[in-house]
Amino acid sequence: GLDKSWKDFLVGWQDEGISYEDMSSRCANMGHTISPRAISRLLALPLEITKEPYTPRATTIPPVIYHEVKQYIIDLYDEDDEVQMSEILLGVERNFGLRVSEYPIDRIRKEAGLCALNTRYGHSVREANRLPRVNFCKLKQEEKATFRHHVFTDESMVQLDPNSRIVWVHSTARHRRIKSTFKHPQKVMIWGGISWKGVTPLTIFNGTCRVDGPEYCKVLRDGYVDWEMEEIEVLPILYLLSIELKHYLH
């Protein structure tokens, strides 16, 4: 069979001008399977690989400054809850002259009660619109507005299959974390509104529908304007019925 110094044969064959295909055949006859492309990659490697010198990091924080380092790390997370571990290590080294590993940082996080959770994202209000919205809300509070003549609308996507990113299982049943799911689950978008006088009809879109400006205008026309006009047409009839009822009671 081929011994541990089989790469030496490749170097010698290369000096003799043998092709990579012939080298692959010779290696196969010697009991070692390697492709011509892999042989070319091996021969292209440098003869000596230099490694950076190893500089060990301290695994513990001196007790004298432990509480200061701990408070510094807690303050970092209070300021930015997405701060990276590399930034923390550089900050500790820059402010305390101490090079530490990730283990004491992880221990401090546990002592402080910090835990890792999946990020949930919501709609962000632009900086230019935040103050006007706050002023609008304060004004409506002072006016004690009840929003009797407003319709609040929203839309939501609904799909058949769940897409939860976290499962809670026993450590001995980790196979349960594997769930079968469709690559493109069936889903629809539902639009609707609610007001003091009732609810609007629901408008249902296909999950692949792109709700752009014209499409949304169509939703408002079919789901809101028609509903509002029906309410306006019904009001005179109700008014006349109430007059007839009063006349009959008198």
One Martini backbone bead per residue (centre of mass of N, CA, C, O) as a GRO file, in nm:
protein
  250
    1GLY     BB    1   0.102   0.031   0.001
    2LEU     BB    2   0.064   0.357   0.094
    3ASP     BB    3   0.240   0.573   0.248
    4LYS     BB    4   0.281   0.876   0.421
    5SER     BB    5   0.484   0.974   0.165
    6TRP     BB    6   0.309   1.012  -0.107
    7LYS     BB    7   0.373   1.312  -0.192
    8ASP     BB    8   0.661   1.262  -0.294
    9PHE     BB    9   0.580   1.132  -0.563
   10LEU     BB   10   0.449   1.381  -0.693
   11VAL     BB   11   0.702   1.556  -0.706
   12GLY     BB   12   0.867   1.364  -0.881
   13TRP     BB   13   0.667   1.348  -1.121
   14GLN     BB   14   0.673   1.649  -1.184
   15ASP     BB   15   0.980   1.657  -1.259
   16GLU     BB   16   0.927   1.443  -1.504
   17GLY     BB   17   0.645   1.539  -1.657
   18ILE     BB   18   0.390   1.422  -1.547
   19SER     BB   19   0.074   1.385  -1.559
   20TYR     BB   20  -0.212   1.392  -1.375
   21GLU     BB   21  -0.341   1.137  -1.491
   22ASP     BB   22  -0.098   0.949  -1.440
   23MET     BB   23  -0.082   0.997  -1.139
   24SER     BB   24  -0.363   0.882  -1.076
   25SER     BB   25  -0.305   0.595  -1.180
   26ARG     BB   26  -0.065   0.530  -0.991
   27CYS     BB   27  -0.222   0.568  -0.727
   28ALA     BB   28  -0.426   0.340  -0.787
   29ASN     BB   29  -0.209   0.110  -0.798
   30MET     BB   30  -0.123   0.191  -0.482
   31GLY     BB   31  -0.420   0.249  -0.327
   32HIS     BB   32  -0.486   0.555  -0.427
   33THR     BB   33  -0.752   0.792  -0.446
   34ILE     BB   34  -0.708   1.050  -0.700
   35SER     BB   35  -0.749   1.333  -0.859
   36PRO     BB   36  -0.614   1.555  -1.076
   37ARG     BB   37  -0.717   1.811  -0.929
   38ALA     BB   38  -0.606   1.735  -0.647
   39ILE     BB   39  -0.310   1.725  -0.733
   40SER     BB   40  -0.286   2.024  -0.819
   41ARG     BB   41  -0.351   2.137  -0.534
   42LEU     BB   42  -0.120   2.004  -0.378
   43LEU     BB   43   0.119   2.123  -0.557
   44ALA     BB   44   0.030   2.433  -0.488
   45LEU     BB   45   0.130   2.412  -0.222
   46PRO     BB   46   0.316   2.496   0.022
   47LEU     BB   47   0.578   2.358   0.191
   48GLU     BB   48   0.533   2.591   0.410
   49ILE     BB   49   0.340   2.654   0.704
   50THR     BB   50   0.259   2.947   0.859
   51LYS     BB   51   0.197   3.039   1.192
   52GLU     BB   52   0.063   3.203   1.428
   53PRO     BB   53   0.124   3.303   1.721
   54TYR     BB   54   0.045   3.200   2.036
   55THR     BB   55  -0.202   3.383   2.240
   56PRO     BB   56  -0.310   3.365   2.536
   57ARG     BB   57  -0.601   3.384   2.722
   58ALA     BB   58  -0.764   3.482   2.980
   59THR     BB   59  -1.013   3.303   3.182
   60THR     BB   60  -0.990   3.532   3.400
   61ILE     BB   61  -1.093   3.775   3.635
   62PRO     BB   62  -0.993   3.986   3.843
   63PRO     BB   63  -1.137   4.059   4.147
   64VAL     BB   64  -1.079   4.368   4.159
   65ILE     BB   65  -1.237   4.413   3.850
   66TYR     BB   66  -1.499   4.250   3.814
   67HIS     BB   67  -1.734   4.455   3.869
   68GLU     BB   68  -1.651   4.654   3.649
   69VAL     BB   69  -1.673   4.463   3.409
   70LYS     BB   70  -1.963   4.379   3.454
   71GLN     BB   71  -2.090   4.664   3.429
   72TYR     BB   72  -1.983   4.721   3.146
   73ILE     BB   73  -2.137   4.491   3.002
   74ILE     BB   74  -2.423   4.573   3.088
   75ASP     BB   75  -2.413   4.854   2.956
   76LEU     BB   76  -2.380   4.755   2.668
   77TYR     BB   77  -2.659   4.603   2.656
   78ASP     BB   78  -2.833   4.852   2.728
   79GLU     BB   79  -2.744   5.013   2.471
   80ASP     BB   80  -2.685   4.724   2.305
   81ASP     BB   81  -2.849   4.415   2.234
   82GLU     BB   82  -2.642   4.361   1.958
   83VAL     BB   83  -2.376   4.310   2.066
   84GLN     BB   84  -2.071   4.191   2.005
   85MET     BB   85  -1.821   3.994   2.121
   86SER     BB   86  -1.582   4.143   1.989
   87GLU     BB   87  -1.652   4.422   2.116
   88ILE     BB   88  -1.622   4.339   2.410
   89LEU     BB   89  -1.327   4.245   2.406
   90LEU     BB   90  -1.214   4.519   2.310
   91GLY     BB   91  -1.327   4.689   2.545
   92VAL     BB   92  -1.181   4.545   2.777
   93GLU     BB   93  -0.894   4.594   2.666
   94ARG     BB   94  -0.915   4.910   2.646
   95ASN     BB   95  -1.021   4.973   2.957
   96PHE     BB   96  -0.840   4.724   3.126
   97GLY     BB   97  -0.603   4.558   2.995
   98LEU     BB   98  -0.778   4.287   2.913
   99ARG     BB   99  -0.747   3.946   2.811
  100VAL     BB  100  -1.023   3.757   2.712
  101SER     BB  101  -1.257   3.533   2.692
  102GLU     BB  102  -1.585   3.413   2.646
  103TYR     BB  103  -1.653   3.279   2.922
  104PRO     BB  104  -1.679   3.525   3.124
  105ILE     BB  105  -1.898   3.664   2.959
  106ASP     BB  106  -2.108   3.440   2.984
  107ARG     BB  107  -2.119   3.443   3.295
  108ILE     BB  108  -2.215   3.736   3.326
  109ARG     BB  109  -2.481   3.703   3.172
  110LYS     BB  110  -2.602   3.498   3.371
  111GLU     BB  111  -2.584   3.675   3.629
  112ALA     BB  112  -2.765   3.914   3.486
  113GLY     BB  113  -3.006   3.758   3.315
  114LEU     BB  114  -2.919   3.700   3.031
  115CYS     BB  115  -3.088   3.625   2.719
  116ALA     BB  116  -3.163   3.444   2.431
  117LEU     BB  117  -3.358   3.580   2.161
  118ASN     BB  118  -3.571   3.618   1.926
  119THR     BB  119  -3.620   3.838   1.685
  120ARG     BB  120  -3.860   4.103   1.669
  121TYR     BB  121  -4.038   4.268   1.415
  122GLY     BB  122  -4.137   4.604   1.334
  123HIS     BB  123  -4.269   4.888   1.270
  124SER     BB  124  -4.123   5.189   1.158
  125VAL     BB  125  -4.085   5.520   1.255
  126ARG     BB  126  -4.004   5.796   1.142
  127GLU     BB  127  -3.852   6.070   1.266
  128ALA     BB  128  -4.045   6.284   1.124
  129ASN     BB  129  -4.325   6.124   1.247
  130ARG     BB  130  -4.323   6.109   1.559
  131LEU     BB  131  -4.412   6.388   1.668
  132PRO     BB  132  -4.684   6.417   1.515
  133ARG     BB  133  -4.813   6.166   1.648
  134VAL     BB  134  -4.797   6.256   1.940
  135ASN     BB  135  -4.962   6.518   1.904
  136PHE     BB  136  -5.218   6.381   1.804
  137CYS     BB  137  -5.273   6.208   2.055
  138LYS     BB  138  -5.290   6.443   2.260
  139LEU     BB  139  -5.522   6.592   2.124
  140LYS     BB  140  -5.731   6.356   2.145
  141GLN     BB  141  -5.723   6.343   2.453
  142GLU     BB  142  -5.826   6.633   2.506
  143GLU     BB  143  -6.095   6.581   2.325
  144LYS     BB  144  -6.212   6.299   2.374
  145ALA     BB  145  -6.199   6.097   2.154
  146THR     BB  146  -6.407   5.827   1.984
  147PHE     BB  147  -6.413   5.757   1.680
  148ARG     BB  148  -6.707   5.743   1.522
  149HIS     BB  149  -6.583   5.842   1.211
  150HIS     BB  150  -6.391   5.585   1.198
  151VAL     BB  151  -6.168   5.366   1.010
  152PHE     BB  152  -6.005   5.063   1.085
  153THR     BB  153  -5.729   4.920   0.916
  154ASP     BB  154  -5.611   4.588   0.806
  155GLU     BB  155  -5.354   4.335   0.756
  156SER     BB  156  -5.310   3.969   0.694
  157MET     BB  157  -5.120   3.676   0.711
  158VAL     BB  158  -5.222   3.343   0.605
  159GLN     BB  159  -5.125   3.006   0.696
  160LEU     BB  160  -5.116   2.664   0.727
  161ASP     BB  161  -4.824   2.658   0.822
  162PRO     BB  162  -4.596   2.660   1.049
  163ASN     BB  163  -4.298   2.900   1.158
  164SER     BB  164  -4.143   2.820   1.399
  165ARG     BB  165  -3.812   2.873   1.562
  166ILE     BB  166  -3.922   2.728   1.828
  167VAL     BB  167  -3.854   2.449   2.046
  168TRP     BB  168  -3.976   2.236   2.319
  169VAL     BB  169  -3.755   1.989   2.439
  170HIS     BB  170  -3.604   1.724   2.522
  171SER     BB  171  -3.274   1.624   2.529
  172THR     BB  172  -3.367   1.315   2.436
  173ALA     BB  173  -3.566   1.467   2.189
  174ARG     BB  174  -3.426   1.613   1.924
  175HIS     BB  175  -3.587   1.492   1.679
  176ARG     BB  176  -3.844   1.689   1.720
  177ARG     BB  177  -3.724   1.945   1.562
  178ILE     BB  178  -3.812   1.791   1.312
  179LYS     BB  179  -3.998   1.932   1.044
  180SER     BB  180  -4.249   1.904   0.825
  181THR     BB  181  -4.249   2.101   0.518
  182PHE     BB  182  -4.327   2.333   0.298
  183LYS     BB  183  -4.180   2.545   0.081
  184HIS     BB  184  -4.481   2.658  -0.025
  185PRO     BB  185  -4.716   2.773   0.146
  186GLN     BB  186  -5.035   2.830   0.191
  187LYS     BB  187  -5.161   3.171   0.129
  188VAL     BB  188  -5.325   3.465   0.268
  189MET     BB  189  -5.475   3.788   0.237
  190ILE     BB  190  -5.633   4.003   0.484
  191TRP     BB  191  -5.888   4.255   0.464
  192GLY     BB  192  -5.999   4.505   0.713
  193GLY     BB  193  -6.263   4.672   0.908
  194ILE     BB  194  -6.335   4.908   1.186
  195SER     BB  195  -6.615   5.050   1.368
  196TRP     BB  196  -6.878   5.185   1.537
  197LYS     BB  197  -7.095   5.055   1.313
  198GLY     BB  198  -6.876   4.830   1.218
  199VAL     BB  199  -6.794   4.609   0.957
  200THR     BB  200  -6.621   4.518   0.699
  201PRO     BB  201  -6.549   4.362   0.440
  202LEU     BB  202  -6.368   4.101   0.326
  203THR     BB  203  -6.041   4.085   0.177
  204ILE     BB  204  -5.901   3.846  -0.053
  205PHE     BB  205  -5.582   3.728  -0.121
  206ASN     BB  206  -5.337   3.613  -0.280
  207GLY     BB  207  -5.019   3.523  -0.180
  208THR     BB  208  -4.896   3.642  -0.473
  209CYS     BB  209  -4.994   3.916  -0.430
  210ARG     BB  210  -4.934   4.255  -0.529
  211VAL     BB  211  -4.958   4.534  -0.316
  212ASP     BB  212  -5.029   4.810  -0.469
  213GLY     BB  213  -5.172   5.093  -0.549
  214PRO     BB  214  -5.404   4.989  -0.736
  215GLU     BB  215  -5.488   4.753  -0.550
  216TYR     BB  216  -5.562   4.928  -0.300
  217CYS     BB  217  -5.778   5.098  -0.440
  218LYS     BB  218  -5.963   4.856  -0.494
  219VAL     BB  219  -6.010   4.785  -0.200
  220LEU     BB  220  -6.142   5.055  -0.116
  221ARG     BB  221  -6.376   5.039  -0.318
  222ASP     BB  222  -6.493   4.750  -0.237
  223GLY     BB  223  -6.456   4.754   0.096
  224TYR     BB  224  -6.546   5.070   0.160
  225VAL     BB  225  -6.716   5.251  -0.028
  226ASP     BB  226  -6.958   5.060  -0.064
  227TRP     BB  227  -7.015   5.035   0.239
  228GLU     BB  228  -7.062   5.340   0.294
  229MET     BB  229  -7.294   5.382   0.090
  230GLU     BB  230  -7.493   5.184   0.219
  231GLU     BB  231  -7.517   5.338   0.488
  232ILE     BB  232  -7.627   5.604   0.368
  233GLU     BB  233  -7.887   5.474   0.236
  234VAL     BB  234  -8.011   5.364   0.511
  235LEU     BB  235  -8.061   5.614   0.693
  236PRO     BB  236  -8.325   5.741   0.572
  237ILE     BB  237  -8.500   5.493   0.630
  238LEU     BB  238  -8.465   5.493   0.938
  239TYR     BB  239  -8.580   5.777   0.979
  240LEU     BB  240  -8.865   5.722   0.869
  241LEU     BB  241  -8.935   5.491   1.062
  242SER     BB  242  -8.914   5.658   1.323
  243ILE     BB  243  -9.145   5.855   1.255
  244GLU     BB  244  -9.371   5.644   1.224
  245LEU     BB  245  -9.339   5.532   1.512
  246LYS     BB  246  -9.407   5.791   1.666
  247HIS     BB  247  -9.691   5.837   1.539
  248TYR     BB  248  -9.809   5.566   1.638
  249LEU     BB  249  -9.766   5.612   1.948
  250HIS     BB  250  -9.939   5.888   1.953
   0.00000   0.00000   0.00000
